[in-house]
PDB file of C-alpha atoms in Angstrom:
ATOM      1  CA  MET A   1     -16.762  15.311 -19.503  1.00  0.00           C
ATOM      2  CA  GLN A   2     -14.981  13.941 -16.358  1.00  0.00           C
ATOM      3  CA  PHE A   3     -13.433  11.189 -18.145  1.00  0.00           C
ATOM      4  CA  ALA A   4     -11.884  13.639 -20.835  1.00  0.00           C
ATOM      5  CA  LEU A   5     -10.702  15.969 -17.998  1.00  0.00           C
ATOM      6  CA  ALA A   6      -8.840  12.778 -16.037  1.00  0.00           C
ATOM      7  CA  VAL A   7      -6.952  12.274 -19.190  1.00  0.00           C
ATOM      8  CA  GLY A   8      -5.827  15.567 -20.036  1.00  0.00           C
ATOM      9  CA  ALA A   9      -7.973  16.749 -22.443  1.00  0.00           C
ATOM     10  CA  THR A  10      -9.266  20.475 -23.255  1.00  0.00           C
ATOM     11  CA  VAL A  11     -12.625  20.643 -22.169  1.00  0.00           C
ATOM     12  CA  MET A  12     -15.217  23.029 -23.910  1.00  0.00           C
ATOM     13  CA  ALA A  13     -18.800  22.862 -22.477  1.00  0.00           C
ATOM     14  CA  THR A  14     -21.677  24.349 -24.148  1.00  0.00           C
ATOM     15  CA  THR A  15     -24.689  25.299 -22.465  1.00  0.00           C
ATOM     16  CA  SER A  16     -28.468  27.136 -23.264  1.00  0.00           C
ATOM     17  CA  THR A  17     -28.444  29.371 -20.088  1.00  0.00           C
ATOM     18  CA  GLU A  18     -26.108  31.930 -18.173  1.00  0.00           C
ATOM     19  CA  THR A  19     -27.144  30.048 -14.925  1.00  0.00           C
ATOM     20  CA  LYS A  20     -25.723  26.644 -16.326  1.00  0.00           C
ATOM     21  CA  ALA A  21     -22.903  28.547 -17.850  1.00  0.00           C
ATOM     22  CA  GLU A  22     -21.389  29.758 -14.249  1.00  0.00           C
ATOM     23  CA  ARG A  23     -22.068  26.734 -12.649  1.00  0.00           C
ATOM     24  CA  GLN A  24     -20.114  24.822 -15.255  1.00  0.00           C
ATOM     25  CA  LEU A  25     -16.679  27.214 -15.558  1.00  0.00           C
ATOM     26  CA  PRO A  26     -15.474  26.061 -12.027  1.00  0.00           C
ATOM     27  CA  TRP A  27     -16.882  22.565 -12.653  1.00  0.00           C
ATOM     28  CA  ARG A  28     -13.905  20.355 -12.772  1.00  0.00           C
ATOM     29  CA  SER A  29     -11.386  22.598 -14.290  1.00  0.00           C
ATOM     30  CA  LEU A  30     -13.105  23.210 -17.509  1.00  0.00           C
ATOM     31  CA  SER A  31     -10.967  24.685 -20.340  1.00  0.00           C
ATOM     32  CA  HIS A  32     -13.813  26.934 -21.635  1.00  0.00           C
ATOM     33  CA  LYS A  33     -17.541  27.611 -21.314  1.00  0.00           C
ATOM     34  CA  LEU A  34     -19.505  28.293 -24.741  1.00  0.00           C
ATOM     35  CA  SER A  35     -23.185  29.489 -25.478  1.00  0.00           C
ATOM     36  CA  ARG A  36     -24.860  27.620 -27.629  1.00  0.00           C
ATOM     37  CA  ARG A  37     -25.712  31.326 -29.824  1.00  0.00           C
ATOM     38  CA  PRO A  38     -24.013  31.371 -33.061  1.00  0.00           C
ATOM     39  CA  LYS A  39     -20.694  33.427 -31.744  1.00  0.00           C
ATOM     40  CA  GLY A  40     -19.873  30.639 -28.976  1.00  0.00           C
ATOM     41  CA  LEU A  41     -20.168  27.983 -31.508  1.00  0.00           C
ATOM     42  CA  THR A  42     -18.180  29.901 -34.390  1.00  0.00           C
ATOM     43  CA  LEU A  43     -15.384  29.792 -31.497  1.00  0.00           C
ATOM     44  CA  ALA A  44     -15.753  26.116 -31.001  1.00  0.00           C
ATOM     45  CA  SER A  45     -15.769  25.478 -34.816  1.00  0.00           C
ATOM     46  CA  GLN A  46     -12.225  27.188 -35.156  1.00  0.00           C
ATOM     47  CA  VAL A  47     -10.663  24.871 -32.317  1.00  0.00           C
ATOM     48  CA  SER A  48     -12.764  21.727 -31.937  1.00  0.00           C
ATOM     49  CA  ILE A  49     -10.916  18.789 -33.421  1.00  0.00           C
ATOM     50  CA  SER A  50     -12.971  16.180 -32.238  1.00  0.00           C
ATOM     51  CA  TRP A  51     -16.425  16.788 -30.100  1.00  0.00           C
ATOM     52  CA  TRP A  52     -18.705  14.624 -28.143  1.00  0.00           C
ATOM     53  CA  ASN A  53     -22.038  14.833 -27.522  1.00  0.00           C
ATOM     54  CA  VAL A  54     -23.408  13.696 -24.370  1.00  0.00           C
ATOM     55  CA  GLY A  55     -26.940  15.333 -23.951  1.00  0.00           C
ATOM     56  CA  ALA A  56     -30.245  15.631 -24.936  1.00  0.00           C
ATOM     57  CA  ALA A  57     -31.332  14.772 -28.754  1.00  0.00           C
ATOM     58  CA  SER A  58     -31.946  18.562 -29.656  1.00  0.00           C
ATOM     59  CA  THR A  59     -28.074  19.052 -28.566  1.00  0.00           C
ATOM     60  CA  GLN A  60     -26.792  17.085 -31.880  1.00  0.00           C
ATOM     61  CA  SER A  61     -27.458  19.798 -34.039  1.00  0.00           C
ATOM     62  CA  TYR A  62     -25.370  22.127 -32.096  1.00  0.00           C
ATOM     63  CA  SER A  63     -22.373  19.672 -32.161  1.00  0.00           C
ATOM     64  CA  LEU A  64     -22.533  19.363 -35.792  1.00  0.00           C
ATOM     65  CA  ARG A  65     -22.053  23.036 -36.110  1.00  0.00           C
ATOM     66  CA  ALA A  66     -19.411  23.342 -33.770  1.00  0.00           C
ATOM     67  CA  ILE A  67     -17.075  20.936 -34.944  1.00  0.00           C
ATOM     68  CA  ARG A  68     -14.392  22.167 -36.866  1.00  0.00           C
ATOM     69  CA  THR A  69     -14.707  20.777 -40.740  1.00  0.00           C
ATOM     70  CA  GLY A  70     -13.320  17.519 -41.571  1.00  0.00           C
ATOM     71  CA  ARG A  71     -13.136  16.280 -37.851  1.00  0.00           C
ATOM     72  CA  LEU A  72     -15.115  13.618 -35.479  1.00  0.00           C
ATOM     73  CA  VAL A  73     -18.383  14.085 -33.699  1.00  0.00           C
ATOM     74  CA  ALA A  74     -19.187  11.145 -31.600  1.00  0.00           C
ATOM     75  CA  PHE A  75     -22.674  10.731 -30.132  1.00  0.00           C
ATOM     76  CA  ALA A  76     -22.914   8.843 -26.665  1.00  0.00           C
ATOM     77  CA  GLY A  77     -26.236   8.613 -26.084  1.00  0.00           C
ATOM     78  CA  ILE A  78     -29.317  10.458 -26.067  1.00  0.00           C
ATOM     79  CA  LEU A  79     -30.350  11.501 -22.920  1.00  0.00           C
ATOM     80  CA  ASP A  80     -34.575  12.490 -23.573  1.00  0.00           C
ATOM     81  CA  LYS A  81     -37.203  11.620 -25.680  1.00  0.00           C
ATOM     82  CA  SER A  82     -36.956  14.433 -28.017  1.00  0.00           C
ATOM     83  CA  ARG A  83     -40.168  15.935 -29.431  1.00  0.00           C
ATOM     84  CA  ASP A  84     -37.915  18.020 -31.958  1.00  0.00           C
ATOM     85  CA  ALA A  85     -38.545  16.862 -35.282  1.00  0.00           C
ATOM     86  CA  SER A  86     -35.299  18.802 -36.752  1.00  0.00           C
ATOM     87  CA  LEU A  87     -32.778  16.144 -35.513  1.00  0.00           C
ATOM     88  CA  PRO A  88     -29.235  16.309 -37.901  1.00  0.00           C
ATOM     89  CA  SER A  89     -29.322  13.876 -40.825  1.00  0.00           C
ATOM     90  CA  VAL A  90     -26.438  12.660 -43.117  1.00  0.00           C
ATOM     91  CA  VAL A  91     -26.791  16.075 -45.050  1.00  0.00           C
ATOM     92  CA  HIS A  92     -25.398  18.181 -41.838  1.00  0.00           C
ATOM     93  CA  CYS A  93     -22.714  15.576 -41.867  1.00  0.00           C
ATOM     94  CA  THR A  94     -21.997  16.375 -45.703  1.00  0.00           C
ATOM     95  CA  VAL A  95     -22.082  19.903 -45.370  1.00  0.00           C
ATOM     96  CA  ARG A  96     -19.602  20.031 -42.425  1.00  0.00           C
ATOM     97  CA  ALA A  97     -17.590  17.322 -44.189  1.00  0.00           C
ATOM     98  CA  CYS A  98     -17.216  15.421 -40.827  1.00  0.00           C
ATOM     99  CA  THR A  99     -17.369  11.992 -39.573  1.00  0.00           C
ATOM    100  CA  ALA A 100     -20.443  11.210 -37.147  1.00  0.00           C
ATOM    101  CA  ARG A 101     -20.045   8.130 -35.091  1.00  0.00           C
ATOM    102  CA  GLY A 102     -22.602   6.721 -32.790  1.00  0.00           C
ATOM    103  CA  LEU A 103     -20.977   4.895 -29.228  1.00  0.00           C
ATOM    104  CA  LEU A 104     -22.357   1.741 -27.694  1.00  0.00           C
ATOM    105  CA  LEU A 105     -21.726   2.569 -24.088  1.00  0.00           C
ATOM    106  CA  LYS A 106     -23.478   0.024 -22.102  1.00  0.00           C
ATOM    107  CA  THR A 107     -21.409  -3.465 -22.995  1.00  0.00           C
ATOM    108  CA  LEU A 108     -20.848  -5.579 -19.926  1.00  0.00           C
ATOM    109  CA  TYR A 109     -16.836  -4.993 -21.230  1.00  0.00           C
ATOM    110  CA  ARG A 110     -17.062  -1.292 -21.289  1.00  0.00           C
ATOM    111  CA  VAL A 111     -18.876  -0.950 -17.668  1.00  0.00           C
ATOM    112  CA  GLN A 112     -16.179  -3.238 -16.225  1.00  0.00           C
ATOM    113  CA  GLU A 113     -13.621  -0.582 -18.370  1.00  0.00           C
ATOM    114  CA  LYS A 114     -15.316   2.243 -17.116  1.00  0.00           C
ATOM    115  CA  ASN A 115     -15.347   1.263 -13.565  1.00  0.00           C
ATOM    116  CA  GLN A 116     -11.822   0.625 -13.621  1.00  0.00           C
ATOM    117  CA  PHE A 117     -11.011   4.023 -14.900  1.00  0.00           C
ATOM    118  CA  ILE A 118     -13.161   5.549 -12.159  1.00  0.00           C
ATOM    119  CA  GLU A 119     -11.391   3.832  -9.606  1.00  0.00           C
ATOM    120  CA  GLU A 120      -7.766   4.287 -10.991  1.00  0.00           C
ATOM    121  CA  LYS A 121      -8.359   8.166 -11.610  1.00  0.00           C
ATOM    122  CA  GLU A 122     -10.880   8.783  -8.461  1.00  0.00           C
ATOM    123  CA  VAL A 123     -13.186  10.110 -10.719  1.00  0.00           C
ATOM    124  CA  GLN A 124     -16.110  11.483  -8.497  1.00  0.00           C
ATOM    125  CA  PRO A 125     -19.794  12.060  -9.993  1.00  0.00           C
ATOM    126  CA  ILE A 126     -20.924  15.655  -9.594  1.00  0.00           C
ATOM    127  CA  VAL A 127     -24.245  15.338  -7.988  1.00  0.00           C
ATOM    128  CA  GLY A 128     -27.027  17.946  -8.946  1.00  0.00           C
ATOM    129  CA  ASP A 129     -28.358  20.575  -6.406  1.00  0.00           C
ATOM    130  CA  ARG A 130     -31.354  18.321  -5.504  1.00  0.00           C
ATOM    131  CA  VAL A 131     -31.435  14.667  -4.088  1.00  0.00           C
ATOM    132  CA  PHE A 132     -34.715  12.952  -4.270  1.00  0.00           C
ATOM    133  CA  GLU A 133     -36.175  10.588  -1.692  1.00  0.00           C
ATOM    134  CA  PHE A 134     -37.526   7.410  -3.342  1.00  0.00           C
ATOM    135  CA  ALA A 135     -41.243   8.496  -2.776  1.00  0.00           C
ATOM    136  CA  GLY A 136     -40.099  11.018  -5.292  1.00  0.00           C
ATOM    137  CA  MET A 137     -38.902   8.930  -7.746  1.00  0.00           C
ATOM    138  CA  LYS A 138     -41.513  10.494 -10.251  1.00  0.00           C
ATOM    139  CA  MET A 139     -40.402  13.776  -9.587  1.00  0.00           C
ATOM    140  CA  ALA A 140     -37.043  13.064 -10.420  1.00  0.00           C
ATOM    141  CA  TYR A 141     -37.779  11.696 -13.396  1.00  0.00           C
ATOM    142  CA  GLU A 142     -40.020  14.523 -14.938  1.00  0.00           C
ATOM    143  CA  ARG A 143     -37.222  16.856 -13.650  1.00  0.00           C
ATOM    144  CA  LEU A 144     -34.542  15.147 -15.730  1.00  0.00           C
ATOM    145  CA  GLU A 145     -37.066  14.611 -18.834  1.00  0.00           C
ATOM    146  CA  GLN A 146     -37.882  18.509 -18.717  1.00  0.00           C
ATOM    147  CA  GLN A 147     -33.972  19.208 -18.497  1.00  0.00           C
ATOM    148  CA  ARG A 148     -34.437  21.297 -15.488  1.00  0.00           C
ATOM    149  CA  HIS A 149     -31.240  19.233 -13.521  1.00  0.00           C
ATOM    150  CA  PHE A 150     -27.693  20.235 -13.337  1.00  0.00           C
ATOM    151  CA  ALA A 151     -25.320  17.147 -13.161  1.00  0.00           C
ATOM    152  CA  LYS A 152     -26.631  13.859 -11.797  1.00  0.00           C
ATOM    153  CA  VAL A 153     -30.183  13.357 -10.907  1.00  0.00           C
ATOM    154  CA  CYS A 154     -29.686  11.061  -7.606  1.00  0.00           C
ATOM    155  CA  ILE A 155     -32.822   8.961  -5.839  1.00  0.00           C
ATOM    156  CA  ARG A 156     -31.819   8.198  -2.438  1.00  0.00           C
ATOM    157  CA  LEU A 157     -32.490   4.541  -1.619  1.00  0.00           C
ATOM    158  CA  GLN A 158     -32.029   3.207   1.961  1.00  0.00           C
ATOM    159  CA  TRP A 159     -31.072  -0.428   1.964  1.00  0.00           C
ATOM    160  CA  ILE A 160     -33.713  -2.262   4.115  1.00  0.00           C
ATOM    161  CA  ALA A 161     -32.043  -5.570   5.778  1.00  0.00           C
ATOM    162  CA  GLY A 162     -33.113  -8.536   4.475  1.00  0.00           C
ATOM    163  CA  ALA A 163     -34.525  -7.167   1.246  1.00  0.00           C
ATOM    164  CA  PHE A 164     -34.547  -9.614  -1.602  1.00  0.00           C
ATOM    165  CA  GLY A 165     -32.960 -12.207   0.604  1.00  0.00           C
ATOM    166  CA  VAL A 166     -29.823 -10.091   0.940  1.00  0.00           C
ATOM    167  CA  PRO A 167     -28.457  -9.674   4.713  1.00  0.00           C
TER     168      PRO A 167
END
């Protein structure tokens, strides 16, 4: 989302709760906030030329309903191990007459390109409302898995001089 905003794209954020919606609108000048309820997705489908899904597996079907007929929806990773058996299929793309594309984000070239973009555009990560200490790593992962987080889940690491043979 931050990358799209950095290049001047109009960004709509969908969310499942009003609490998240209230926190998203001022978030880096979002253009629109929409509920995943049918009325919000109807509006999105009228204006969305392309749709990028970076979220939980359970949000993929929302993306396919939100895209304008005949356009592109890109799935950039899945952030959870979904227990939802109703993941979208090729049939969903056929019904929407859209193109679905999966994106590989972790090649060395892409990471280098991303890092250069971050530096040039001065993109800053948005940290969640809680930063975990190293001892609380298990709680951090549980929070991530249960989708109770907002923005980045961060774990504070204290550097110990001499660790791993590095001064």
